PDB file of C-alpha atoms in Angstrom:
ATOM      1  CA  PRO A   1     120.515 148.276  55.079  1.00  0.00           C
ATOM      2  CA  LEU A   2     117.317 146.864  56.535  1.00  0.00           C
ATOM      3  CA  PRO A   3     114.025 148.207  55.191  1.00  0.00           C
ATOM      4  CA  THR A   4     112.187 150.641  57.406  1.00  0.00           C
ATOM      5  CA  LEU A   5     108.578 151.618  57.819  1.00  0.00           C
ATOM      6  CA  PHE A   6     107.822 154.866  59.596  1.00  0.00           C
ATOM      7  CA  GLY A   7     111.415 154.984  60.805  1.00  0.00           C
ATOM      8  CA  GLN A   8     111.336 151.509  62.381  1.00  0.00           C
ATOM      9  CA  ARG A   9     113.205 148.511  61.088  1.00  0.00           C
ATOM     10  CA  LEU A  10     111.113 145.726  59.682  1.00  0.00           C
ATOM     11  CA  ARG A  11     111.785 142.190  60.797  1.00  0.00           C
ATOM     12  CA  TYR A  12     111.046 139.282  58.562  1.00  0.00           C
ATOM     13  CA  THR A  13     109.664 136.171  60.129  1.00  0.00           C
ATOM     14  CA  GLN A  14     108.923 132.930  58.424  1.00  0.00           C
ATOM     15  CA  THR A  15     105.643 131.399  59.363  1.00  0.00           C
ATOM     16  CA  PRO A  16     105.364 127.782  58.287  1.00  0.00           C
ATOM     17  CA  MET A  17     102.521 126.955  55.952  1.00  0.00           C
ATOM     18  CA  SER A  18     100.122 124.284  57.074  1.00  0.00           C
ATOM     19  CA  LEU A  19     100.385 120.927  55.373  1.00  0.00           C
ATOM     20  CA  GLY A  20      96.891 121.372  53.959  1.00  0.00           C
ATOM     21  CA  ALA A  21      97.838 124.701  52.374  1.00  0.00           C
ATOM     22  CA  ILE A  22     100.916 123.144  50.792  1.00  0.00           C
ATOM     23  CA  LEU A  23      98.971 120.179  49.426  1.00  0.00           C
ATOM     24  CA  GLU A  24      96.296 122.506  48.081  1.00  0.00           C
ATOM     25  CA  LYS A  25      98.870 123.803  45.579  1.00  0.00           C
ATOM     26  CA  LEU A  26      98.948 120.300  44.055  1.00  0.00           C
ATOM     27  CA  GLU A  27      95.233 120.224  43.278  1.00  0.00           C
ATOM     28  CA  PRO A  28      94.607 120.262  39.502  1.00  0.00           C
ATOM     29  CA  GLU A  29      92.538 123.454  39.763  1.00  0.00           C
ATOM     30  CA  SER A  30      95.369 125.238  41.577  1.00  0.00           C
ATOM     31  CA  MET A  31      97.977 124.121  39.054  1.00  0.00           C
ATOM     32  CA  MET A  32      95.882 125.399  36.153  1.00  0.00           C
ATOM     33  CA  LYS A  33      95.868 128.950  37.523  1.00  0.00           C
ATOM     34  CA  ASP A  34      98.423 131.526  36.448  1.00  0.00           C
ATOM     35  CA  GLY A  35     101.732 130.535  38.063  1.00  0.00           C
ATOM     36  CA  GLY A  36     100.135 127.407  39.511  1.00  0.00           C
ATOM     37  CA  LEU A  37     102.668 124.969  38.131  1.00  0.00           C
ATOM     38  CA  ALA A  38     105.566 126.910  39.643  1.00  0.00           C
ATOM     39  CA  LYS A  39     103.775 127.001  43.009  1.00  0.00           C
ATOM     40  CA  ALA A  40     103.179 123.250  42.791  1.00  0.00           C
ATOM     41  CA  LYS A  41     106.872 122.621  42.186  1.00  0.00           C
ATOM     42  CA  ILE A  42     107.814 124.769  45.174  1.00  0.00           C
ATOM     43  CA  SER A  43     105.225 122.972  47.314  1.00  0.00           C
ATOM     44  CA  LEU A  44     106.691 119.611  46.335  1.00  0.00           C
ATOM     45  CA  GLN A  45     110.171 120.811  47.261  1.00  0.00           C
ATOM     46  CA  ILE A  46     108.847 121.841  50.671  1.00  0.00           C
ATOM     47  CA  LEU A  47     107.116 118.482  51.087  1.00  0.00           C
ATOM     48  CA  ARG A  48     110.286 116.651  50.042  1.00  0.00           C
ATOM     49  CA  LYS A  49     112.249 118.475  52.732  1.00  0.00           C
ATOM     50  CA  GLN A  50     109.550 117.866  55.355  1.00  0.00           C
ATOM     51  CA  SER A  51     109.323 114.175  54.456  1.00  0.00           C
ATOM     52  CA  GLU A  52     112.834 113.731  55.836  1.00  0.00           C
ATOM     53  CA  LYS A  53     111.572 114.599  59.320  1.00  0.00           C
ATOM     54  CA  GLU A  54     110.428 111.862  61.671  1.00  0.00           C
ATOM     55  CA  GLY A  55     106.653 111.865  62.092  1.00  0.00           C
ATOM     56  CA  PHE A  56     105.852 113.532  58.773  1.00  0.00           C
ATOM     57  CA  ALA A  57     104.261 110.357  57.389  1.00  0.00           C
ATOM     58  CA  GLY A  58     101.764 110.264  60.244  1.00  0.00           C
ATOM     59  CA  GLU A  59     100.963 113.929  59.747  1.00  0.00           C
ATOM     60  CA  LEU A  60     100.389 113.361  56.035  1.00  0.00           C
ATOM     61  CA  ALA A  61      98.106 110.413  56.805  1.00  0.00           C
ATOM     62  CA  THR A  62      95.834 112.634  58.902  1.00  0.00           C
ATOM     63  CA  CYS A  63      95.648 115.371  56.250  1.00  0.00           C
ATOM     64  CA  ARG A  64      92.485 115.102  54.179  1.00  0.00           C
ATOM     65  CA  ASN A  65      93.284 113.647  50.733  1.00  0.00           C
ATOM     66  CA  GLY A  66      97.017 114.270  51.235  1.00  0.00           C
ATOM     67  CA  ILE A  67      98.146 110.853  50.081  1.00  0.00           C
ATOM     68  CA  LYS A  68      95.638 110.821  47.212  1.00  0.00           C
ATOM     69  CA  ILE A  69      96.894 114.154  45.893  1.00  0.00           C
ATOM     70  CA  LEU A  70     100.491 112.923  45.933  1.00  0.00           C
ATOM     71  CA  ILE A  71      99.522 109.652  44.244  1.00  0.00           C
ATOM     72  CA  GLN A  72      97.647 111.566  41.572  1.00  0.00           C
ATOM     73  CA  SER A  73     100.661 113.797  40.971  1.00  0.00           C
ATOM     74  CA  SER A  74     103.123 110.904  40.866  1.00  0.00           C
ATOM     75  CA  VAL A  75     101.106 108.835  38.402  1.00  0.00           C
ATOM     76  CA  LEU A  76      99.114 111.187  36.194  1.00  0.00           C
ATOM     77  CA  HIS A  77     100.886 114.535  35.949  1.00  0.00           C
ATOM     78  CA  PRO A  78     102.446 115.206  32.528  1.00  0.00           C
ATOM     79  CA  ASP A  79     105.484 117.007  34.037  1.00  0.00           C
ATOM     80  CA  VAL A  80     108.279 114.537  34.843  1.00  0.00           C
ATOM     81  CA  GLY A  81     109.662 116.770  37.616  1.00  0.00           C
ATOM     82  CA  ILE A  82     106.346 116.818  39.448  1.00  0.00           C
ATOM     83  CA  ARG A  83     105.988 113.040  39.114  1.00  0.00           C
ATOM     84  CA  GLN A  84     109.510 112.578  40.492  1.00  0.00           C
ATOM     85  CA  GLU A  85     109.045 114.825  43.516  1.00  0.00           C
ATOM     86  CA  ALA A  86     105.611 113.426  44.411  1.00  0.00           C
ATOM     87  CA  CYS A  87     106.874 109.853  44.167  1.00  0.00           C
ATOM     88  CA  SER A  88     109.929 110.762  46.277  1.00  0.00           C
ATOM     89  CA  VAL A  89     107.728 112.214  49.036  1.00  0.00           C
ATOM     90  CA  LEU A  90     105.532 109.103  49.111  1.00  0.00           C
ATOM     91  CA  CYS A  91     108.502 106.755  49.214  1.00  0.00           C
ATOM     92  CA  ALA A  92     110.187 108.757  51.989  1.00  0.00           C
ATOM     93  CA  CYS A  93     106.982 108.388  53.991  1.00  0.00           C
ATOM     94  CA  LEU A  94     106.903 104.635  53.354  1.00  0.00           C
ATOM     95  CA  GLU A  95     110.406 104.330  54.783  1.00  0.00           C
ATOM     96  CA  GLN A  96     109.188 105.788  58.093  1.00  0.00           C
ATOM     97  CA  HIS A  97     106.960 102.703  58.639  1.00  0.00           C
ATOM     98  CA  ASP A  98     104.262 104.820  60.301  1.00  0.00           C
ATOM     99  CA  LEU A  99     101.220 102.610  60.879  1.00  0.00           C
ATOM    100  CA  ALA A 100      98.684 105.385  60.258  1.00  0.00           C
ATOM    101  CA  PHE A 101     100.398 106.263  56.968  1.00  0.00           C
ATOM    102  CA  LEU A 102     100.622 102.619  55.889  1.00  0.00           C
ATOM    103  CA  HIS A 103      96.939 102.063  56.626  1.00  0.00           C
ATOM    104  CA  GLU A 104      95.863 105.196  54.752  1.00  0.00           C
ATOM    105  CA  ALA A 105      98.250 104.414  51.879  1.00  0.00           C
ATOM    106  CA  LYS A 106      96.702 100.980  51.532  1.00  0.00           C
ATOM    107  CA  GLN A 107      93.219 102.532  51.457  1.00  0.00           C
ATOM    108  CA  CYS A 108      94.386 104.931  48.725  1.00  0.00           C
ATOM    109  CA  MET A 109      95.903 102.038  46.749  1.00  0.00           C
ATOM    110  CA  LEU A 110      99.473 103.342  46.928  1.00  0.00           C
ATOM    111  CA  PRO A 111     101.001  99.910  46.123  1.00  0.00           C
ATOM    112  CA  LYS A 112      98.974  99.763  42.908  1.00  0.00           C
ATOM    113  CA  ALA A 113     100.013 103.325  42.019  1.00  0.00           C
ATOM    114  CA  LEU A 114     103.699 102.513  42.537  1.00  0.00           C
ATOM    115  CA  LEU A 115     103.351  99.462  40.323  1.00  0.00           C
ATOM    116  CA  ARG A 116     101.720 101.608  37.683  1.00  0.00           C
ATOM    117  CA  CYS A 117     104.751 103.922  37.799  1.00  0.00           C
ATOM    118  CA  LEU A 118     106.907 100.880  37.024  1.00  0.00           C
ATOM    119  CA  GLN A 119     104.896  99.653  34.034  1.00  0.00           C
ATOM    120  CA  GLU A 120     106.368 100.427  30.662  1.00  0.00           C
ATOM    121  CA  GLU A 121     103.060 100.350  28.777  1.00  0.00           C
ATOM    122  CA  GLU A 122     101.688 103.198  30.895  1.00  0.00           C
ATOM    123  CA  ARG A 123     104.300 105.495  29.388  1.00  0.00           C
ATOM    124  CA  SER A 124     102.739 105.634  25.920  1.00  0.00           C
ATOM    125  CA  GLU A 125     103.465 109.350  25.571  1.00  0.00           C
ATOM    126  CA  ALA A 126     107.138 108.883  26.413  1.00  0.00           C
ATOM    127  CA  GLN A 127     107.390 105.904  24.065  1.00  0.00           C
ATOM    128  CA  THR A 128     105.759 107.818  21.233  1.00  0.00           C
ATOM    129  CA  ALA A 129     107.922 110.879  21.764  1.00  0.00           C
ATOM    130  CA  GLY A 130     111.025 108.746  22.227  1.00  0.00           C
ATOM    131  CA  PHE A 131     113.936 109.495  24.466  1.00  0.00           C
ATOM    132  CA  ASP A 132     115.852 112.744  24.611  1.00  0.00           C
ATOM    133  CA  GLU A 133     118.968 113.313  22.486  1.00  0.00           C
ATOM    134  CA  SER A 134     121.304 111.774  25.062  1.00  0.00           C
ATOM    135  CA  GLY A 135     119.365 108.504  24.970  1.00  0.00           C
ATOM    136  CA  ASP A 136     118.179 108.889  28.550  1.00  0.00           C
ATOM    137  CA  ASP A 137     114.749 107.691  29.615  1.00  0.00           C
ATOM    138  CA  PRO A 138     112.940 110.686  31.207  1.00  0.00           C
ATOM    139  CA  ASP A 139     110.966 108.405  33.552  1.00  0.00           C
ATOM    140  CA  ALA A 140     113.915 106.335  34.789  1.00  0.00           C
ATOM    141  CA  PHE A 141     114.154 108.251  38.079  1.00  0.00           C
ATOM    142  CA  VAL A 142     110.415 107.935  38.731  1.00  0.00           C
ATOM    143  CA  ARG A 143     110.586 104.177  38.193  1.00  0.00           C
ATOM    144  CA  ARG A 144     113.688 103.835  40.385  1.00  0.00           C
ATOM    145  CA  VAL A 145     112.003 105.677  43.255  1.00  0.00           C
ATOM    146  CA  ALA A 146     108.777 103.708  42.766  1.00  0.00           C
ATOM    147  CA  LEU A 147     110.771 100.480  42.919  1.00  0.00           C
ATOM    148  CA  GLU A 148     112.327 101.579  46.226  1.00  0.00           C
ATOM    149  CA  GLY A 149     108.820 102.313  47.495  1.00  0.00           C
ATOM    150  CA  VAL A 150     107.539  98.900  46.498  1.00  0.00           C
ATOM    151  CA  ALA A 151     110.560  97.280  48.147  1.00  0.00           C
ATOM    152  CA  SER A 152     109.874  99.095  51.427  1.00  0.00           C
ATOM    153  CA  LEU A 153     106.262  97.856  51.556  1.00  0.00           C
TER     154      LEU A 153
END
């Protein structure tokens, strides 16, 4: 049964969040709040889905600090899942070959950030902690996606 209010059925509508509101969840201050990390992961899933759409890269390029926030998350965040999703969004945008995105990405030093994702010495925490019990490298996916991004430059 559908929920009712004052005897009338309620209808649920989904209103899309603005790109700025989604990216705001990836700001360090937002992630540090209660439940912030979970919201950031959901935001990255939304961005990953949107990055598959034609024209998303250009939209991201016009959003204030959008590319910078994703670069920051893909390079510096301690959570491997967040690094993976952020890097995947950036690389999906690179594959669209949008000139506005490419120009803004160059200004934000995206090529340098992708190279940093590939460098072994930048993973000092992972090297110190070692690999998981199965012998898998936790950053292998991040480096694979970063390599695809560098190749599409």
